[in-house]
């Protein structure tokens, strides 16, 4: 199962940074989220396929 992510430090970093930097952070974070969603979906499909 996927671990829960801590967001406190991320939120603090984004609030106290410039707009361009914030945009870059958000873009990188979004890429990570999409990757994790894809991996989770793949994991779910494998579990369904493994069931007899």
Short mmCIF file of N, CA and C in Angstrom, two decimals, residues 5-51:
data_model
loop_
_atom_site.label_atom_id
_atom_site.label_comp_id
_atom_site.label_asym_id
_atom_site.label_seq_id
_atom_site.Cartn_x
_atom_site.Cartn_y
_atom_site.Cartn_z
N UNK A 5 1.64 11.00 2.43
CA UNK A 5 2.66 12.05 2.29
C UNK A 5 2.44 13.16 3.30
N UNK A 6 3.54 13.70 3.81
CA UNK A 6 3.46 14.85 4.71
C UNK A 6 3.49 16.13 3.88
N UNK A 7 2.55 17.02 4.13
CA UNK A 7 2.45 18.22 3.30
C UNK A 7 2.80 19.50 4.05
N UNK A 8 3.03 19.42 5.36
CA UNK A 8 3.26 20.64 6.13
C UNK A 8 4.46 21.43 5.61
N UNK A 9 5.59 20.73 5.44
CA UNK A 9 6.81 21.40 4.97
C UNK A 9 6.63 21.93 3.55
N UNK A 10 5.95 21.17 2.72
CA UNK A 10 5.70 21.60 1.34
C UNK A 10 4.89 22.89 1.32
N UNK A 11 3.82 22.94 2.13
CA UNK A 11 2.98 24.13 2.16
C UNK A 11 3.76 25.34 2.65
N UNK A 12 4.61 25.13 3.66
CA UNK A 12 5.41 26.24 4.19
C UNK A 12 6.39 26.73 3.12
N UNK A 13 6.99 25.80 2.40
CA UNK A 13 7.93 26.18 1.33
C UNK A 13 7.24 26.98 0.24
N UNK A 14 6.05 26.58 -0.12
CA UNK A 14 5.37 27.28 -1.22
C UNK A 14 4.84 28.64 -0.77
N UNK A 15 4.40 28.75 0.47
CA UNK A 15 3.86 30.03 0.93
C UNK A 15 4.94 31.10 1.03
N UNK A 16 6.16 30.71 1.41
CA UNK A 16 7.24 31.68 1.63
C UNK A 16 8.22 31.69 0.46
N UNK A 17 7.73 31.57 -0.75
CA UNK A 17 8.62 31.62 -1.90
C UNK A 17 8.02 32.53 -2.97
N UNK A 18 8.86 32.87 -3.95
CA UNK A 18 8.41 33.75 -5.03
C UNK A 18 7.47 32.99 -5.97
N UNK A 19 6.74 33.75 -6.77
CA UNK A 19 5.72 33.16 -7.64
C UNK A 19 6.31 32.16 -8.63
N UNK A 20 7.43 32.53 -9.26
CA UNK A 20 8.04 31.61 -10.24
C UNK A 20 8.50 30.32 -9.57
N UNK A 21 9.15 30.46 -8.44
CA UNK A 21 9.62 29.28 -7.71
C UNK A 21 8.42 28.42 -7.29
N UNK A 22 7.35 29.07 -6.83
CA UNK A 22 6.15 28.35 -6.42
C UNK A 22 5.59 27.55 -7.58
N UNK A 23 5.59 28.17 -8.77
CA UNK A 23 5.07 27.50 -9.97
C UNK A 23 5.90 26.25 -10.28
N UNK A 24 7.21 26.38 -10.17
CA UNK A 24 8.09 25.24 -10.44
C UNK A 24 7.86 24.13 -9.42
N UNK A 25 7.74 24.50 -8.15
CA UNK A 25 7.50 23.50 -7.10
C UNK A 25 6.20 22.77 -7.37
N UNK A 26 5.16 23.54 -7.70
CA UNK A 26 3.85 22.93 -7.94
C UNK A 26 3.90 22.00 -9.16
N UNK A 27 4.62 22.41 -10.20
CA UNK A 27 4.72 21.58 -11.40
C UNK A 27 5.41 20.26 -11.08
N UNK A 28 6.54 20.35 -10.36
CA UNK A 28 7.27 19.13 -9.99
C UNK A 28 6.41 18.23 -9.11
N UNK A 29 5.71 18.84 -8.17
CA UNK A 29 4.86 18.07 -7.28
C UNK A 29 3.73 17.39 -8.05
N UNK A 30 3.16 18.10 -9.00
CA UNK A 30 2.07 17.55 -9.80
C UNK A 30 2.55 16.33 -10.59
N UNK A 31 3.78 16.41 -11.12
CA UNK A 31 4.34 15.28 -11.85
C UNK A 31 4.46 14.08 -10.93
N UNK A 32 4.89 14.31 -9.69
CA UNK A 32 5.01 13.22 -8.72
C UNK A 32 3.65 12.60 -8.42
N UNK A 33 2.64 13.45 -8.26
CA UNK A 33 1.29 12.97 -7.96
C UNK A 33 0.77 12.11 -9.09
N UNK A 34 0.95 12.59 -10.33
CA UNK A 34 0.49 11.81 -11.49
C UNK A 34 1.20 10.47 -11.56
N UNK A 35 2.50 10.46 -11.29
CA UNK A 35 3.26 9.21 -11.32
C UNK A 35 2.75 8.24 -10.26
N UNK A 36 2.51 8.77 -9.04
CA UNK A 36 2.02 7.91 -7.96
C UNK A 36 0.63 7.36 -8.27
N UNK A 37 -0.23 8.18 -8.89
CA UNK A 37 -1.55 7.70 -9.28
C UNK A 37 -1.45 6.58 -10.29
N UNK A 38 -0.52 6.75 -11.26
CA UNK A 38 -0.34 5.74 -12.29
C UNK A 38 0.16 4.43 -11.68
N UNK A 39 1.12 4.54 -10.77
CA UNK A 39 1.65 3.35 -10.12
C UNK A 39 0.57 2.65 -9.28
N UNK A 40 -0.24 3.44 -8.60
CA UNK A 40 -1.30 2.87 -7.77
C UNK A 40 -2.32 2.14 -8.64
N UNK A 41 -2.69 2.76 -9.77
CA UNK A 41 -3.64 2.13 -10.68
C UNK A 41 -3.08 0.82 -11.22
N UNK A 42 -1.79 0.84 -11.54
CA UNK A 42 -1.14 -0.36 -12.04
C UNK A 42 -1.16 -1.46 -10.98
N UNK A 43 -0.89 -1.06 -9.74
CA UNK A 43 -0.91 -1.99 -8.62
C UNK A 43 -2.30 -2.61 -8.45
N UNK A 44 -3.34 -1.79 -8.56
CA UNK A 44 -4.71 -2.27 -8.43
C UNK A 44 -5.03 -3.27 -9.55
N UNK A 45 -4.61 -2.95 -10.77
CA UNK A 45 -4.88 -3.85 -11.90
C UNK A 45 -4.20 -5.20 -11.70
N UNK A 46 -2.96 -5.18 -11.16
CA UNK A 46 -2.24 -6.43 -10.92
C UNK A 46 -2.95 -7.26 -9.85
N UNK A 47 -3.46 -6.59 -8.83
CA UNK A 47 -4.17 -7.33 -7.77
C UNK A 47 -5.43 -7.97 -8.32
N UNK A 48 -6.15 -7.26 -9.18
CA UNK A 48 -7.37 -7.80 -9.78
C UNK A 48 -7.03 -8.98 -10.69
N UNK A 49 -5.96 -8.84 -11.45
CA UNK A 49 -5.55 -9.91 -12.38
C UNK A 49 -5.06 -11.14 -11.63
N UNK A 50 -4.48 -10.94 -10.45
CA UNK A 50 -3.93 -12.06 -9.67
C UNK A 50 -5.03 -12.90 -9.01
N UNK A 51 -6.21 -12.32 -8.82
CA UNK A 51 -7.30 -13.06 -8.19
C UNK A 51 -7.84 -14.11 -9.16
#
